[in-house]
PDB file of C-alpha atoms in Angstrom:
ATOM      1  CA  ASN A1079      59.098 -45.411 -43.380  1.00 53.00           C
ATOM      2  CA  ALA A1080      58.999 -45.063 -39.623  1.00 73.00           C
ATOM      3  CA  GLY A1081      55.897 -43.568 -38.088  1.00 91.00           C
ATOM      4  CA  VAL A1082      55.682 -40.979 -35.350  1.00 95.00           C
ATOM      5  CA  MET A1083      57.913 -41.991 -32.470  1.00 96.00           C
ATOM      6  CA  GLN A1084      57.449 -41.056 -28.853  1.00 97.00           C
ATOM      7  CA  ASN A1085      59.569 -41.819 -25.848  1.00 96.00           C
ATOM      8  CA  PRO A1086      59.425 -42.862 -23.209  1.00 97.00           C
ATOM      9  CA  ARG A1087      56.276 -44.957 -23.557  1.00 96.00           C
ATOM     10  CA  HIS A1088      55.753 -44.940 -19.817  1.00 97.00           C
ATOM     11  CA  LEU A1089      57.038 -42.366 -17.341  1.00 98.00           C
ATOM     12  CA  VAL A1090      56.635 -42.309 -13.574  1.00 98.00           C
ATOM     13  CA  ARG A1091      57.396 -39.137 -11.675  1.00 98.00           C
ATOM     14  CA  ARG A1092      56.937 -38.074  -8.069  1.00 98.00           C
ATOM     15  CA  ARG A1093      55.040 -34.897  -7.324  1.00 98.00           C
ATOM     16  CA  GLY A1094      57.291 -31.877  -7.843  1.00 98.00           C
ATOM     17  CA  GLN A1095      59.613 -33.514 -10.358  1.00 98.00           C
ATOM     18  CA  GLU A1096      59.951 -32.596 -14.023  1.00 98.00           C
ATOM     19  CA  ALA A1097      58.656 -34.680 -16.918  1.00 98.00           C
ATOM     20  CA  ARG A1098      60.162 -34.477 -20.409  1.00 98.00           C
ATOM     21  CA  LEU A1099      58.287 -36.143 -23.247  1.00 98.00           C
ATOM     22  CA  ARG A1100      59.852 -36.540 -26.676  1.00 98.00           C
ATOM     23  CA  CYS A1101      58.306 -36.798 -30.119  1.00 98.00           C
ATOM     24  CA  SER A1102      59.980 -37.457 -33.456  1.00 97.00           C
ATOM     25  CA  PRO A1103      57.628 -36.750 -36.365  1.00 96.00           C
ATOM     26  CA  MET A1104      57.313 -38.882 -39.448  1.00 95.00           C
ATOM     27  CA  LYS A1105      60.016 -38.336 -42.029  1.00 93.00           C
ATOM     28  CA  GLY A1106      59.210 -35.305 -44.132  1.00 90.00           C
ATOM     29  CA  HIS A1107      56.699 -33.886 -41.634  1.00 93.00           C
ATOM     30  CA  SER A1108      57.432 -30.459 -40.215  1.00 92.00           C
ATOM     31  CA  HIS A1109      54.232 -29.917 -38.195  1.00 94.00           C
ATOM     32  CA  VAL A1110      53.881 -31.346 -34.693  1.00 96.00           C
ATOM     33  CA  TYR A1111      50.819 -31.360 -32.437  1.00 97.00           C
ATOM     34  CA  TRP A1112      50.558 -32.426 -28.802  1.00 98.00           C
ATOM     35  CA  TYR A1113      47.336 -33.769 -27.287  1.00 97.00           C
ATOM     36  CA  ARG A1114      46.459 -34.965 -23.796  1.00 97.00           C
ATOM     37  CA  GLN A1115      44.054 -37.770 -22.964  1.00 93.00           C
ATOM     38  CA  LEU A1116      42.820 -37.905 -19.410  1.00 89.00           C
ATOM     39  CA  PRO A1117      41.365 -41.208 -18.149  1.00 80.00           C
ATOM     40  CA  GLU A1118      37.980 -41.986 -19.711  1.00 75.00           C
ATOM     41  CA  GLU A1119      38.099 -38.826 -21.845  1.00 79.00           C
ATOM     42  CA  GLY A1120      38.810 -37.897 -25.430  1.00 82.00           C
ATOM     43  CA  LEU A1121      41.922 -36.161 -26.638  1.00 92.00           C
ATOM     44  CA  LYS A1122      42.360 -32.456 -25.977  1.00 95.00           C
ATOM     45  CA  PHE A1123      44.626 -30.270 -28.078  1.00 95.00           C
ATOM     46  CA  MET A1124      47.537 -28.672 -26.265  1.00 97.00           C
ATOM     47  CA  VAL A1125      49.971 -27.084 -28.692  1.00 97.00           C
ATOM     48  CA  TYR A1126      50.950 -26.938 -32.374  1.00 96.00           C
ATOM     49  CA  LEU A1127      54.540 -26.306 -33.426  1.00 96.00           C
ATOM     50  CA  GLN A1128      56.608 -26.024 -36.542  1.00 94.00           C
ATOM     51  CA  LYS A1129      60.369 -26.051 -36.540  1.00 90.00           C
ATOM     52  CA  GLU A1130      61.543 -23.428 -34.038  1.00 90.00           C
ATOM     53  CA  ASN A1131      58.089 -21.853 -33.798  1.00 94.00           C
ATOM     54  CA  ILE A1132      55.025 -22.256 -31.606  1.00 95.00           C
ATOM     55  CA  ILE A1133      52.035 -21.683 -33.865  1.00 94.00           C
ATOM     56  CA  ASP A1134      49.092 -22.311 -31.538  1.00 93.00           C
ATOM     57  CA  GLU A1135      49.365 -22.890 -27.795  1.00 94.00           C
ATOM     58  CA  SER A1136      45.738 -22.196 -26.966  1.00 93.00           C
ATOM     59  CA  GLY A1137      45.342 -25.551 -25.221  1.00 93.00           C
ATOM     60  CA  MET A1138      48.404 -25.345 -23.012  1.00 96.00           C
ATOM     61  CA  PRO A1139      47.957 -24.768 -19.286  1.00 94.00           C
ATOM     62  CA  LYS A1140      49.288 -21.339 -18.378  1.00 91.00           C
ATOM     63  CA  GLU A1141      51.823 -22.584 -15.865  1.00 95.00           C
ATOM     64  CA  ARG A1142      54.353 -25.427 -15.658  1.00 98.00           C
ATOM     65  CA  PHE A1143      53.888 -26.625 -19.251  1.00 98.00           C
ATOM     66  CA  SER A1144      56.129 -25.721 -22.177  1.00 97.00           C
ATOM     67  CA  ALA A1145      56.904 -27.129 -25.601  1.00 98.00           C
ATOM     68  CA  GLU A1146      59.602 -26.745 -28.199  1.00 97.00           C
ATOM     69  CA  PHE A1147      60.496 -28.111 -31.604  1.00 96.00           C
ATOM     70  CA  PRO A1148      64.115 -27.207 -32.295  1.00 93.00           C
ATOM     71  CA  LYS A1149      65.777 -27.048 -35.663  1.00 91.00           C
ATOM     72  CA  GLU A1150      67.500 -30.333 -34.927  1.00 91.00           C
ATOM     73  CA  GLY A1151      66.073 -33.131 -32.844  1.00 93.00           C
ATOM     74  CA  PRO A1152      62.676 -34.119 -31.515  1.00 96.00           C
ATOM     75  CA  SER A1153      59.888 -31.985 -30.179  1.00 98.00           C
ATOM     76  CA  ILE A1154      59.852 -31.827 -26.378  1.00 98.00           C
ATOM     77  CA  LEU A1155      56.873 -31.345 -24.077  1.00 98.00           C
ATOM     78  CA  ARG A1156      58.099 -30.320 -20.633  1.00 98.00           C
ATOM     79  CA  ILE A1157      56.029 -30.379 -17.474  1.00 98.00           C
ATOM     80  CA  GLN A1158      57.624 -28.804 -14.434  1.00 98.00           C
ATOM     81  CA  GLN A1159      56.680 -29.566 -10.833  1.00 98.00           C
ATOM     82  CA  VAL A1160      54.249 -32.302 -11.814  1.00 98.00           C
ATOM     83  CA  VAL A1161      51.064 -32.857  -9.816  1.00 97.00           C
ATOM     84  CA  ARG A1162      48.762 -35.885  -9.651  1.00 95.00           C
ATOM     85  CA  GLY A1163      46.352 -34.214 -12.067  1.00 94.00           C
ATOM     86  CA  ASP A1164      49.026 -34.317 -14.786  1.00 96.00           C
ATOM     87  CA  SER A1165      48.704 -38.113 -14.928  1.00 96.00           C
ATOM     88  CA  ALA A1166      47.460 -38.813 -18.428  1.00 96.00           C
ATOM     89  CA  ALA A1167      48.438 -40.139 -21.836  1.00 95.00           C
ATOM     90  CA  TYR A1168      50.215 -37.562 -23.973  1.00 97.00           C
ATOM     91  CA  PHE A1169      50.054 -38.061 -27.715  1.00 97.00           C
ATOM     92  CA  CYS A1170      52.063 -36.429 -30.419  1.00 97.00           C
ATOM     93  CA  ALA A1171      50.884 -36.189 -34.016  1.00 96.00           C
ATOM     94  CA  SER A1172      52.611 -34.932 -37.133  1.00 95.00           C
ATOM     95  CA  SER A1173      51.531 -33.770 -40.537  1.00 93.00           C
ATOM     96  CA  ALA A1174      53.126 -32.738 -43.783  1.00 91.00           C
ATOM     97  CA  THR A1175      52.905 -29.209 -45.131  1.00 89.00           C
ATOM     98  CA  GLY A1176      49.660 -28.777 -47.032  1.00 85.00           C
ATOM     99  CA  SER A1177      48.061 -31.907 -45.565  1.00 85.00           C
ATOM    100  CA  HIS A1178      44.926 -32.151 -43.422  1.00 84.00           C
ATOM    101  CA  GLU A1179      45.875 -35.538 -42.004  1.00 89.00           C
ATOM    102  CA  GLN A1180      47.622 -36.023 -38.701  1.00 93.00           C
ATOM    103  CA  TYR A1181      49.409 -39.241 -37.829  1.00 93.00           C
ATOM    104  CA  PHE A1182      49.702 -40.183 -34.189  1.00 95.00           C
ATOM    105  CA  GLY A1183      52.455 -41.723 -32.154  1.00 95.00           C
ATOM    106  CA  PRO A1184      51.903 -44.459 -29.561  1.00 94.00           C
ATOM    107  CA  GLY A1185      51.768 -41.962 -26.702  1.00 95.00           C
ATOM    108  CA  THR A1186      53.581 -41.468 -23.419  1.00 97.00           C
ATOM    109  CA  ARG A1187      51.676 -42.525 -20.335  1.00 96.00           C
ATOM    110  CA  LEU A1188      52.662 -40.307 -17.440  1.00 97.00           C
ATOM    111  CA  THR A1189      51.933 -41.409 -13.902  1.00 97.00           C
ATOM    112  CA  VAL A1190      52.525 -38.993 -11.048  1.00 97.00           C
ATOM    113  CA  THR A1191      52.860 -40.615  -7.640  1.00 97.00           C
TER     114      THR A1191
ATOM    115  CA  ALA B 953      34.636 -22.820 -32.426  1.00 76.00           C
ATOM    116  CA  GLN B 954      34.061 -26.303 -33.737  1.00 83.00           C
ATOM    117  CA  SER B 955      32.784 -29.142 -31.560  1.00 90.00           C
ATOM    118  CA  VAL B 956      32.098 -32.857 -31.947  1.00 94.00           C
ATOM    119  CA  THR B 957      29.484 -34.965 -30.196  1.00 95.00           C
ATOM    120  CA  GLN B 958      29.501 -38.729 -29.964  1.00 96.00           C
ATOM    121  CA  PRO B 959      26.253 -39.524 -28.172  1.00 96.00           C
ATOM    122  CA  ASP B 960      27.001 -43.182 -27.485  1.00 95.00           C
ATOM    123  CA  ILE B 961      29.611 -43.773 -24.804  1.00 94.00           C
ATOM    124  CA  HIS B 962      29.492 -47.546 -25.017  1.00 96.00           C
ATOM    125  CA  ILE B 963      28.047 -49.924 -27.647  1.00 97.00           C
ATOM    126  CA  THR B 964      27.922 -53.708 -27.629  1.00 97.00           C
ATOM    127  CA  VAL B 965      27.293 -55.714 -30.787  1.00 97.00           C
ATOM    128  CA  SER B 966      27.525 -59.374 -31.667  1.00 97.00           C
ATOM    129  CA  GLU B 967      30.203 -60.550 -34.028  1.00 97.00           C
ATOM    130  CA  GLY B 968      28.845 -60.532 -37.563  1.00 97.00           C
ATOM    131  CA  ALA B 969      26.247 -57.879 -36.824  1.00 97.00           C
ATOM    132  CA  SER B 970      26.251 -54.475 -38.484  1.00 97.00           C
ATOM    133  CA  LEU B 971      27.557 -51.398 -36.720  1.00 97.00           C
ATOM    134  CA  GLU B 972      26.826 -47.695 -36.813  1.00 97.00           C
ATOM    135  CA  LEU B 973      28.622 -45.201 -34.589  1.00 98.00           C
ATOM    136  CA  ARG B 974      27.167 -41.716 -34.469  1.00 98.00           C
ATOM    137  CA  CYS B 975      29.023 -38.441 -34.783  1.00 97.00           C
ATOM    138  CA  ASN B 976      27.627 -34.927 -34.959  1.00 96.00           C
ATOM    139  CA  TYR B 977      29.714 -31.827 -35.472  1.00 94.00           C
ATOM    140  CA  SER B 978      29.245 -28.139 -35.107  1.00 90.00           C
ATOM    141  CA  TYR B 979      31.121 -25.850 -37.455  1.00 82.00           C
ATOM    142  CA  GLY B 980      30.094 -22.935 -39.623  1.00 71.00           C
ATOM    143  CA  ALA B 981      31.814 -23.950 -42.829  1.00 76.00           C
ATOM    144  CA  THR B 982      32.594 -27.270 -44.480  1.00 76.00           C
ATOM    145  CA  PRO B 983      34.579 -29.253 -41.969  1.00 86.00           C
ATOM    146  CA  TYR B 984      37.312 -31.792 -42.477  1.00 91.00           C
ATOM    147  CA  LEU B 985      36.129 -34.939 -40.718  1.00 94.00           C
ATOM    148  CA  PHE B 986      37.999 -37.966 -39.457  1.00 96.00           C
ATOM    149  CA  TRP B 987      37.426 -41.241 -37.666  1.00 97.00           C
ATOM    150  CA  TYR B 988      40.230 -42.723 -35.583  1.00 97.00           C
ATOM    151  CA  VAL B 989      40.401 -46.027 -33.726  1.00 97.00           C
ATOM    152  CA  GLN B 990      42.339 -46.628 -30.505  1.00 93.00           C
ATOM    153  CA  SER B 991      43.037 -50.081 -29.130  1.00 91.00           C
ATOM    154  CA  PRO B 992      43.762 -50.340 -25.392  1.00 85.00           C
ATOM    155  CA  GLY B 993      47.123 -48.828 -24.501  1.00 82.00           C
ATOM    156  CA  GLN B 994      47.800 -47.850 -28.087  1.00 85.00           C
ATOM    157  CA  GLY B 995      47.904 -44.713 -30.168  1.00 87.00           C
ATOM    158  CA  LEU B 996      45.304 -43.584 -32.670  1.00 93.00           C
ATOM    159  CA  GLN B 997      45.004 -45.039 -36.143  1.00 94.00           C
ATOM    160  CA  LEU B 998      43.254 -43.125 -38.913  1.00 95.00           C
ATOM    161  CA  LEU B 999      40.305 -45.122 -40.288  1.00 97.00           C
ATOM    162  CA  LEU B1000      38.994 -42.671 -42.848  1.00 96.00           C
ATOM    163  CA  LYS B1001      38.555 -39.008 -43.687  1.00 94.00           C
ATOM    164  CA  TYR B1002      36.213 -36.669 -45.515  1.00 93.00           C
ATOM    165  CA  PHE B1003      37.313 -33.439 -47.116  1.00 88.00           C
ATOM    166  CA  SER B1004      34.991 -32.901 -50.078  1.00 83.00           C
ATOM    167  CA  GLY B1005      33.341 -34.671 -52.991  1.00 84.00           C
ATOM    168  CA  ASP B1006      31.570 -37.987 -52.620  1.00 86.00           C
ATOM    169  CA  THR B1007      29.792 -37.990 -49.274  1.00 89.00           C
ATOM    170  CA  LEU B1008      30.288 -41.728 -48.751  1.00 95.00           C
ATOM    171  CA  VAL B1009      33.913 -42.465 -47.969  1.00 96.00           C
ATOM    172  CA  GLN B1010      35.607 -45.805 -47.641  1.00 96.00           C
ATOM    173  CA  GLY B1011      38.288 -46.506 -45.095  1.00 96.00           C
ATOM    174  CA  ILE B1012      40.512 -49.284 -43.878  1.00 95.00           C
ATOM    175  CA  LYS B1013      39.343 -52.499 -42.198  1.00 94.00           C
ATOM    176  CA  GLY B1014      36.012 -52.455 -44.069  1.00 96.00           C
ATOM    177  CA  PHE B1015      34.713 -49.243 -42.477  1.00 97.00           C
ATOM    178  CA  GLU B1016      32.812 -46.506 -44.279  1.00 97.00           C
ATOM    179  CA  ALA B1017      31.282 -43.210 -43.234  1.00 98.00           C
ATOM    180  CA  GLU B1018      28.693 -40.910 -44.721  1.00 96.00           C
ATOM    181  CA  PHE B1019      28.794 -37.137 -44.506  1.00 94.00           C
ATOM    182  CA  LYS B1020      25.333 -35.576 -44.220  1.00 93.00           C
ATOM    183  CA  ARG B1021      25.506 -31.818 -44.231  1.00 90.00           C
ATOM    184  CA  SER B1022      21.788 -31.375 -43.471  1.00 90.00           C
ATOM    185  CA  GLN B1023      22.181 -33.388 -40.268  1.00 93.00           C
ATOM    186  CA  SER B1024      25.718 -32.233 -39.410  1.00 92.00           C
ATOM    187  CA  SER B1025      26.609 -35.877 -39.095  1.00 95.00           C
ATOM    188  CA  PHE B1026      29.440 -38.184 -40.076  1.00 96.00           C
ATOM    189  CA  ASN B1027      28.410 -41.641 -38.912  1.00 98.00           C
ATOM    190  CA  LEU B1028      30.748 -44.609 -39.112  1.00 98.00           C
ATOM    191  CA  ARG B1029      29.436 -47.935 -40.370  1.00 98.00           C
ATOM    192  CA  LYS B1030      30.575 -51.496 -40.897  1.00 98.00           C
ATOM    193  CA  PRO B1031      28.355 -54.210 -42.394  1.00 97.00           C
ATOM    194  CA  SER B1032      29.779 -57.095 -40.351  1.00 97.00           C
ATOM    195  CA  VAL B1033      31.781 -56.585 -37.182  1.00 97.00           C
ATOM    196  CA  HIS B1034      34.729 -58.793 -36.233  1.00 96.00           C
ATOM    197  CA  TRP B1035      35.863 -59.461 -32.666  1.00 96.00           C
ATOM    198  CA  SER B1036      39.099 -57.606 -33.444  1.00 95.00           C
ATOM    199  CA  ASP B1037      37.100 -54.404 -33.996  1.00 97.00           C
ATOM    200  CA  ALA B1038      36.618 -54.037 -30.239  1.00 96.00           C
ATOM    201  CA  ALA B1039      38.281 -50.706 -29.439  1.00 96.00           C
ATOM    202  CA  GLU B1040      37.508 -47.055 -28.816  1.00 95.00           C
ATOM    203  CA  TYR B1041      36.456 -44.945 -31.770  1.00 97.00           C
ATOM    204  CA  PHE B1042      36.925 -41.207 -31.997  1.00 96.00           C
ATOM    205  CA  CYS B1043      35.354 -38.762 -34.415  1.00 97.00           C
ATOM    206  CA  ALA B1044      37.336 -35.578 -35.022  1.00 95.00           C
ATOM    207  CA  VAL B1045      37.125 -32.366 -37.002  1.00 93.00           C
ATOM    208  CA  ASN B1046      39.550 -29.702 -38.074  1.00 88.00           C
ATOM    209  CA  THR B1047      39.172 -26.580 -40.099  1.00 77.00           C
ATOM    210  CA  GLY B1048      41.885 -27.161 -42.673  1.00 68.00           C
ATOM    211  CA  THR B1049      45.556 -27.744 -43.070  1.00 67.00           C
ATOM    212  CA  ALA B1050      47.816 -26.918 -40.181  1.00 70.00           C
ATOM    213  CA  SER B1051      45.025 -26.779 -37.637  1.00 84.00           C
ATOM    214  CA  LYS B1052      44.243 -28.632 -34.462  1.00 90.00           C
ATOM    215  CA  LEU B1053      41.884 -31.577 -34.297  1.00 93.00           C
ATOM    216  CA  THR B1054      38.835 -31.351 -32.065  1.00 93.00           C
ATOM    217  CA  PHE B1055      37.777 -34.774 -30.828  1.00 95.00           C
ATOM    218  CA  GLY B1056      34.552 -36.246 -29.566  1.00 95.00           C
ATOM    219  CA  THR B1057      34.602 -38.081 -26.272  1.00 93.00           C
ATOM    220  CA  GLY B1058      34.741 -41.444 -27.993  1.00 94.00           C
ATOM    221  CA  THR B1059      32.576 -44.558 -28.275  1.00 96.00           C
ATOM    222  CA  ARG B1060      33.816 -47.791 -26.756  1.00 96.00           C
ATOM    223  CA  LEU B1061      32.842 -50.787 -28.867  1.00 97.00           C
ATOM    224  CA  GLN B1062      32.498 -54.201 -27.300  1.00 97.00           C
ATOM    225  CA  VAL B1063      32.031 -57.238 -29.543  1.00 97.00           C
ATOM    226  CA  THR B1064      30.423 -60.376 -28.162  1.00 96.00           C
ATOM    227  CA  LEU B1065      31.065 -63.771 -29.696  1.00 91.00           C
TER     228      LEU B1065
END
């Protein structure tokens, strides 16, 4: 049973470009969470999605960031017009309906040059 | 809102010595508590969790944690540390199913031989 998958594992973007991060939840999981880990810091919640719905986006920056979890395919975290401060590790987690536990993917490490 | 405090940023122990990592939480009701471990450049692996019942919970890799409501604590322990335990450890809390995790800032464990 494959775990949570994220790609790419490493992403380099120049300032002003767009970054697209993908997350495929564990089989049978319909809840997806995105977290960001800045250097030397803990993980901060960004957004929680279910299929075709954003449930909680209280941790998302107001501009340039968006997320989706379509009916088919992976969840996407999109960052437009990236800046150096967006450099971080972005982790996706998934959970099953009715479960408290979240299982994490390996993360995407975004570097903005 | 819930919060988590890990007062120790960095701990060094000798291989074979016992370990205790501290975690304090703030939340009005009974929290759901977790410990995760992160090796360098990797994602997060769930070590153990507490939801209810027995306040001493056993996890993987020989770890255990004790929930103490009176102290709002959920400290992680291991009787004998192995060099492979060197990693960063995160305590986290959520308020139930389908809710975001709030993480502490982490404790980096170094093991000396």
